[in-house]
Each structure stands twice: as structure tokens, then as C-alpha cells.
Amino acid sequence: MLQLKQELRAALIAIRCFNVETGLIGENTKETGLLPIRMQWWRDAVNSVFRDKPVKHPVIQALAQVQAVHPLTRYRLQRLISTREEDLIGMHKMGSIAALEKYAEGTSSQLLYLQAEATEINDTDLDHASSHLGKAIGITQLLRGTVYHAQRRRVYLPTDLMSREGVTHDQLTRGEPSAALNNVVYEVASTAKAHLDEARAMSAKVPKGAKPLMLPAVACGLYLDALQNNAFDVFSQQMLKGAVSPFWHQLQVKRHYLLGSY
């Protein structure tokens, strides 16, 4: 965030807060029967922004201020909500890598699109790169959260790959590492890396002013590298400790920023 122009930070923070708030709906809802009600409230709240009558919620009020200066696409905000609702109603089950990609496109990619809109950068190549980077980030975030989710009996690894390798839901939720599980993680990580590589290959075509928006690619790449160095074992000690030193991460972000890369 510090790499971005100061006049843009408030708008980007508002969009990221919306992303966080909608991402926490499942965590903050004790009864599953209340999920549709909570989701509908956020849909109505987004619509209130576009009617110039924002509901009294700090994140929605902040979004309304962004919308007044930098028009956003309502569909992108609504898609973030609907993608998360589908995930929660589906009990966090991803049947295939394609399902993971769809989820990542509906969340992380939408976030990147919205941030580009807030900076008023309209570019086809940026959209293409953001689509790939969003998929890479979204899939990597799910990989990073594998142990956390497993402890809560949630599994985001593709069920078709788990079945092929003979990995069961219970084995994962019990925290049992295995070569078979590593094979599943390898397949998922390879998909994320392919999208990351595709996004980076387009770097020369991405407008200079948009490069800082793409810097989350750095954390994504560092995590995937650490995962590879640990034989794709999400239960290894280094991965459990965070995989990458925060100091090293910040150094790499700064390096890419100065080089105009991501």
C-alpha cells in the first residue's frame, strides 16, 4: 500500500475493506441459516451505494465516497458477494482445479479489477494480466490456508485430485502429511504458478501506473517458491511458520517496485 500514490490509498483501502468484510461473513455467522440473510444485506448495501443513498456502515460509506469520484462497476462488487455465498453454501467443496480458478476469478481477480477502476486505469492488457494474477493469488491463498481450514474441517483442495491420489477428507483434517497429499498440493501449486507466470509475462504491456497494483504477485511467488523448496508439504515446519520472512518479503516488494516489475 505504501508503494501507491497517497491520493489513491483511501479508495484502495475502502475496496480492500469491502473484500475483507465480505470474506469474513462465514466466520462471523454462527448459524448457516443466517448466511443468505447476511449476504442479501451486503447485496442491498452495495445497491444503496449506486442509488446515492448508502446505508450507515463504515465500509459502505467509504465505498460511496470512492464511487462519487472513481465510478466502480456494480457487477464486480456483487460478484465478490455471490462467489463467497456459493462457497459457503457449497460447504467449501472444490470439485476440480477449474472450480478453484472460478473461485479465484470471482474474488481476487475482481479485487484487482476494482482497484484498477479506482485508479481510473482502463486497459485491456491490464485486465488480462489481472485475471491471471487474481487466479494465482486466490489459489495460493487457499493453499496457504490449507492447515488453518483443515483444523476447522474445511477442505479447499480439489476433490477429484484427492480421490485420484487416495487422500481423504479425514486425513487432511487430522493433519496427516503424506506423499499423496504433496502430489495434490503440487498440482494445485503448478496451476497457480502457471497463472503467475502468465501475468508476469505481460508485465511490459501493463501500464506503468498500474504496476504497484500488481505487487501482490511478489508474496504469491515467494510462497510458491517456499512450497516447492519444502517438497509441497504444507505441514512442514517452514510452511507452518509462515513460509517467508516478512523482512525478505518487504525487501522483494521494494525491489520490484523500483524495477517497475511485479
Short mmCIF file of C-alpha atoms in Angstrom, two decimals:
data_model
loop_
_atom_site.label_atom_id
_atom_site.label_comp_id
_atom_site.label_asym_id
_atom_site.label_seq_id
_atom_site.Cartn_x
_atom_site.Cartn_y
_atom_site.Cartn_z
CA MET A 1 0.00 0.00 0.00
CA LEU A 2 2.88 2.41 0.78
CA GLN A 3 4.09 1.99 -2.81
CA LEU A 4 0.89 3.59 -4.09
CA LYS A 5 0.23 7.29 -4.56
CA GLN A 6 -1.14 8.86 -1.38
CA GLU A 7 -4.21 10.31 -3.10
CA LEU A 8 -5.26 6.79 -4.17
CA ARG A 9 -4.77 5.00 -0.86
CA ALA A 10 -8.14 5.89 0.69
CA ALA A 11 -10.03 4.50 -2.32
CA LEU A 12 -7.98 1.30 -2.41
CA ILE A 13 -8.31 0.80 1.35
CA ALA A 14 -12.11 1.12 1.04
CA ILE A 15 -12.20 -1.55 -1.68
CA ARG A 16 -9.91 -3.87 0.27
CA CYS A 17 -12.00 -3.38 3.42
CA PHE A 18 -15.08 -4.42 1.45
CA ASN A 19 -13.20 -7.51 0.33
CA VAL A 20 -12.22 -8.36 3.91
CA GLU A 21 -15.70 -7.72 5.33
CA THR A 22 -17.42 -9.96 2.79
CA GLY A 23 -14.70 -12.57 3.25
CA LEU A 24 -15.43 -12.75 6.98
CA ILE A 25 -19.18 -13.29 6.67
CA GLY A 26 -18.83 -17.05 7.05
CA GLU A 27 -16.50 -16.71 10.04
CA ASN A 28 -18.87 -14.30 11.79
CA THR A 29 -22.10 -16.20 11.15
CA LYS A 30 -22.76 -18.95 13.70
CA GLU A 31 -25.92 -20.34 12.11
CA THR A 32 -25.79 -21.39 8.45
CA GLY A 33 -29.45 -20.46 8.06
CA LEU A 34 -28.49 -16.83 8.55
CA LEU A 35 -25.95 -16.80 5.70
CA PRO A 36 -28.44 -15.92 2.92
CA ILE A 37 -29.76 -13.05 5.06
CA ARG A 38 -26.28 -11.68 5.68
CA MET A 39 -25.37 -11.99 2.00
CA GLN A 40 -28.57 -10.25 0.92
CA TRP A 41 -27.83 -7.41 3.34
CA TRP A 42 -24.49 -6.82 1.60
CA ARG A 43 -26.12 -7.00 -1.84
CA ASP A 44 -28.66 -4.38 -0.79
CA ALA A 45 -25.88 -2.30 0.78
CA VAL A 46 -23.95 -2.29 -2.50
CA ASN A 47 -27.08 -1.29 -4.38
CA SER A 48 -27.61 1.57 -1.92
CA VAL A 49 -24.24 3.00 -2.99
CA PHE A 50 -25.38 3.16 -6.61
CA ARG A 51 -28.65 4.81 -5.56
CA ASP A 52 -26.66 7.55 -3.80
CA LYS A 53 -28.27 6.50 -0.52
CA PRO A 54 -25.52 4.41 1.17
CA VAL A 55 -26.53 2.57 4.33
CA LYS A 56 -24.86 3.61 7.56
CA HIS A 57 -21.97 1.18 7.62
CA PRO A 58 -18.36 2.48 7.61
CA VAL A 59 -17.23 0.30 4.70
CA ILE A 60 -20.29 1.12 2.60
CA GLN A 61 -19.91 4.83 3.40
CA ALA A 62 -16.27 4.64 2.30
CA LEU A 63 -17.26 2.84 -0.92
CA ALA A 64 -19.80 5.57 -1.62
CA GLN A 65 -17.05 8.17 -1.38
CA VAL A 66 -14.97 6.18 -3.85
CA GLN A 67 -17.94 5.76 -6.21
CA ALA A 68 -18.57 9.51 -6.19
CA VAL A 69 -15.08 10.20 -7.56
CA HIS A 70 -13.98 6.98 -9.27
CA PRO A 71 -17.02 5.11 -10.68
CA LEU A 72 -16.91 1.40 -9.92
CA THR A 73 -18.66 -1.47 -11.66
CA ARG A 74 -21.52 -2.75 -9.54
CA TYR A 75 -21.25 -6.22 -11.08
CA ARG A 76 -17.71 -6.68 -9.71
CA LEU A 77 -18.77 -5.85 -6.16
CA GLN A 78 -21.80 -8.12 -6.43
CA ARG A 79 -19.73 -10.95 -7.90
CA LEU A 80 -17.43 -10.89 -4.87
CA ILE A 81 -20.50 -11.46 -2.70
CA SER A 82 -22.09 -14.15 -4.88
CA THR A 83 -18.82 -16.09 -5.21
CA ARG A 84 -18.41 -16.19 -1.46
CA GLU A 85 -22.04 -17.18 -0.98
CA GLU A 86 -21.63 -20.09 -3.41
CA ASP A 87 -18.56 -21.19 -1.48
CA LEU A 88 -20.31 -21.07 1.89
CA ILE A 89 -23.47 -22.80 0.68
CA GLY A 90 -21.34 -25.42 -1.06
CA MET A 91 -19.59 -26.13 2.26
CA HIS A 92 -16.18 -25.12 0.85
CA LYS A 93 -16.05 -28.05 -1.58
CA MET A 94 -13.97 -27.58 -4.73
CA GLY A 95 -14.56 -30.42 -7.17
CA SER A 96 -11.69 -29.59 -9.50
CA ILE A 97 -8.92 -27.15 -10.30
CA ALA A 98 -11.38 -25.42 -12.62
CA ALA A 99 -13.59 -24.76 -9.59
CA LEU A 100 -10.62 -23.24 -7.76
CA GLU A 101 -9.91 -20.99 -10.74
CA LYS A 102 -13.55 -19.89 -10.86
CA TYR A 103 -13.49 -19.04 -7.16
CA ALA A 104 -10.21 -17.10 -7.51
CA GLU A 105 -11.53 -15.21 -10.55
CA GLY A 106 -14.67 -14.31 -8.59
CA THR A 107 -12.71 -12.96 -5.62
CA SER A 108 -9.06 -12.00 -6.11
CA SER A 109 -9.39 -11.05 -9.79
CA GLN A 110 -12.46 -8.91 -9.07
CA LEU A 111 -10.50 -7.12 -6.35
CA LEU A 112 -7.73 -6.28 -8.84
CA TYR A 113 -10.27 -5.08 -11.43
CA LEU A 114 -11.93 -2.81 -8.85
CA GLN A 115 -8.60 -1.36 -7.76
CA ALA A 116 -7.78 -0.55 -11.38
CA GLU A 117 -11.14 1.21 -11.70
CA ALA A 118 -10.40 3.23 -8.57
CA THR A 119 -7.18 4.45 -10.17
CA GLU A 120 -9.06 5.13 -13.44
CA ILE A 121 -6.78 2.89 -15.48
CA ASN A 122 -8.76 1.29 -18.29
CA ASP A 123 -6.56 -1.11 -20.23
CA THR A 124 -7.29 -4.47 -21.87
CA ASP A 125 -3.81 -5.86 -21.20
CA LEU A 126 -4.11 -4.88 -17.54
CA ASP A 127 -7.44 -6.72 -17.32
CA HIS A 128 -5.91 -9.82 -18.89
CA ALA A 129 -2.91 -9.75 -16.56
CA SER A 130 -5.18 -9.10 -13.56
CA SER A 131 -7.31 -12.11 -14.43
CA HIS A 132 -4.27 -14.39 -14.38
CA LEU A 133 -2.74 -12.77 -11.31
CA GLY A 134 -6.04 -12.91 -9.43
CA LYS A 135 -6.29 -16.63 -10.12
CA ALA A 136 -2.70 -17.13 -8.97
CA ILE A 137 -3.28 -15.14 -5.78
CA GLY A 138 -6.64 -16.72 -4.98
CA ILE A 139 -5.38 -20.29 -5.42
CA THR A 140 -2.19 -19.54 -3.48
CA GLN A 141 -4.18 -18.04 -0.61
CA LEU A 142 -6.27 -21.19 -0.41
CA LEU A 143 -3.08 -23.30 -0.38
CA ARG A 144 -1.61 -21.07 2.34
CA GLY A 145 -4.75 -21.59 4.40
CA THR A 146 -4.87 -25.39 3.96
CA VAL A 147 -3.84 -26.19 7.54
CA TYR A 148 -5.99 -23.42 9.04
CA HIS A 149 -9.04 -24.60 7.12
CA ALA A 150 -8.35 -28.27 7.85
CA GLN A 151 -8.38 -27.52 11.58
CA ARG A 152 -11.93 -26.22 11.04
CA ARG A 153 -12.87 -29.24 8.90
CA ARG A 154 -12.83 -27.24 5.68
CA VAL A 155 -11.04 -28.55 2.61
CA TYR A 156 -10.29 -26.43 -0.45
CA LEU A 157 -8.14 -28.95 -2.31
CA PRO A 158 -9.87 -30.34 -5.42
CA THR A 159 -11.85 -33.45 -4.54
CA ASP A 160 -11.11 -35.10 -7.88
CA LEU A 161 -7.34 -34.87 -7.27
CA MET A 162 -7.74 -36.08 -3.69
CA SER A 163 -9.71 -39.09 -4.88
CA ARG A 164 -7.14 -39.87 -7.55
CA GLU A 165 -4.30 -39.79 -5.00
CA GLY A 166 -6.28 -41.59 -2.31
CA VAL A 167 -6.29 -38.66 0.12
CA THR A 168 -9.39 -38.49 2.33
CA HIS A 169 -11.09 -35.51 3.93
CA ASP A 170 -10.47 -37.01 7.38
CA GLN A 171 -6.76 -37.50 6.75
CA LEU A 172 -6.39 -33.85 5.92
CA THR A 173 -8.49 -32.57 8.82
CA ARG A 174 -6.48 -34.79 11.20
CA GLY A 175 -3.32 -33.13 9.91
CA GLU A 176 -1.72 -36.24 8.47
CA PRO A 177 1.05 -35.37 5.96
CA SER A 178 1.71 -37.81 3.13
CA ALA A 179 3.38 -38.06 -0.26
CA ALA A 180 -0.06 -38.42 -1.82
CA LEU A 181 -1.18 -35.13 -0.27
CA ASN A 182 2.00 -33.47 -1.52
CA ASN A 183 1.10 -34.65 -5.03
CA VAL A 184 -2.28 -32.93 -4.77
CA VAL A 185 -0.68 -29.74 -3.49
CA TYR A 186 1.86 -29.89 -6.32
CA GLU A 187 -0.90 -29.99 -8.94
CA VAL A 188 -2.69 -27.03 -7.39
CA ALA A 189 0.51 -25.04 -6.89
CA SER A 190 1.53 -25.69 -10.50
CA THR A 191 -1.73 -24.18 -11.69
CA ALA A 192 -1.18 -21.09 -9.54
CA LYS A 193 2.41 -20.78 -10.81
CA ALA A 194 1.25 -21.03 -14.43
CA HIS A 195 -1.17 -18.12 -13.91
CA LEU A 196 1.51 -16.12 -12.09
CA ASP A 197 3.98 -16.68 -14.92
CA GLU A 198 1.37 -15.64 -17.47
CA ALA A 199 0.63 -12.42 -15.54
CA ARG A 200 4.34 -11.61 -15.26
CA ALA A 201 4.90 -12.33 -18.95
CA MET A 202 2.52 -9.46 -19.68
CA SER A 203 4.38 -7.00 -17.45
CA ALA A 204 5.76 -4.99 -20.40
CA LYS A 205 2.21 -4.39 -21.66
CA VAL A 206 0.77 -3.32 -18.30
CA PRO A 207 0.60 0.49 -17.88
CA LYS A 208 3.33 1.87 -15.64
CA GLY A 209 0.83 3.44 -13.25
CA ALA A 210 -0.82 0.06 -12.67
CA LYS A 211 2.37 -1.83 -11.77
CA PRO A 212 2.08 -1.09 -7.99
CA LEU A 213 -1.41 -2.66 -8.02
CA MET A 214 0.18 -5.91 -9.18
CA LEU A 215 2.75 -6.13 -6.37
CA PRO A 216 0.75 -8.83 -4.51
CA ALA A 217 2.36 -11.09 -7.12
CA VAL A 218 5.55 -10.89 -5.04
CA ALA A 219 4.05 -12.60 -1.97
CA CYS A 220 2.37 -15.13 -4.22
CA GLY A 221 5.64 -16.05 -5.93
CA LEU A 222 7.61 -16.23 -2.69
CA TYR A 223 5.09 -18.59 -1.14
CA LEU A 224 5.02 -20.89 -4.17
CA ASP A 225 8.83 -20.97 -4.20
CA ALA A 226 8.90 -21.87 -0.50
CA LEU A 227 6.31 -24.58 -1.09
CA GLN A 228 8.44 -26.08 -3.84
CA ASN A 229 11.55 -25.94 -1.62
CA ASN A 230 9.61 -27.91 1.00
CA ALA A 231 8.53 -30.65 -1.44
CA PHE A 232 4.95 -29.24 -1.47
CA ASP A 233 4.43 -30.32 2.15
CA VAL A 234 2.02 -27.82 3.71
CA PHE A 235 2.68 -29.42 7.10
CA SER A 236 6.45 -28.79 7.03
CA GLN A 237 7.77 -26.57 9.82
CA GLN A 238 8.82 -23.75 7.49
CA MET A 239 5.39 -23.59 5.87
CA LEU A 240 3.65 -23.70 9.24
CA LYS A 241 5.83 -20.80 10.44
CA GLY A 242 4.72 -18.59 7.59
CA ALA A 243 6.96 -19.83 4.76
CA VAL A 244 8.64 -16.48 4.08
CA SER A 245 10.34 -13.92 6.33
CA PRO A 246 8.27 -10.68 6.44
CA PHE A 247 11.50 -8.69 6.15
CA TRP A 248 12.53 -10.59 2.99
CA HIS A 249 9.06 -10.13 1.58
CA GLN A 250 9.20 -6.37 2.07
CA LEU A 251 12.66 -6.20 0.50
CA GLN A 252 11.40 -8.04 -2.57
CA VAL A 253 8.33 -5.81 -2.84
CA LYS A 254 10.56 -2.75 -2.71
CA ARG A 255 12.93 -4.22 -5.31
CA HIS A 256 10.11 -4.98 -7.74
CA TYR A 257 8.62 -1.54 -7.16
CA LEU A 258 11.90 0.19 -8.00
CA LEU A 259 12.37 -2.00 -11.07
CA GLY A 260 8.82 -1.40 -12.26
CA SER A 261 8.07 -5.09 -12.17
CA TYR A 262 5.94 -7.48 -10.14
#
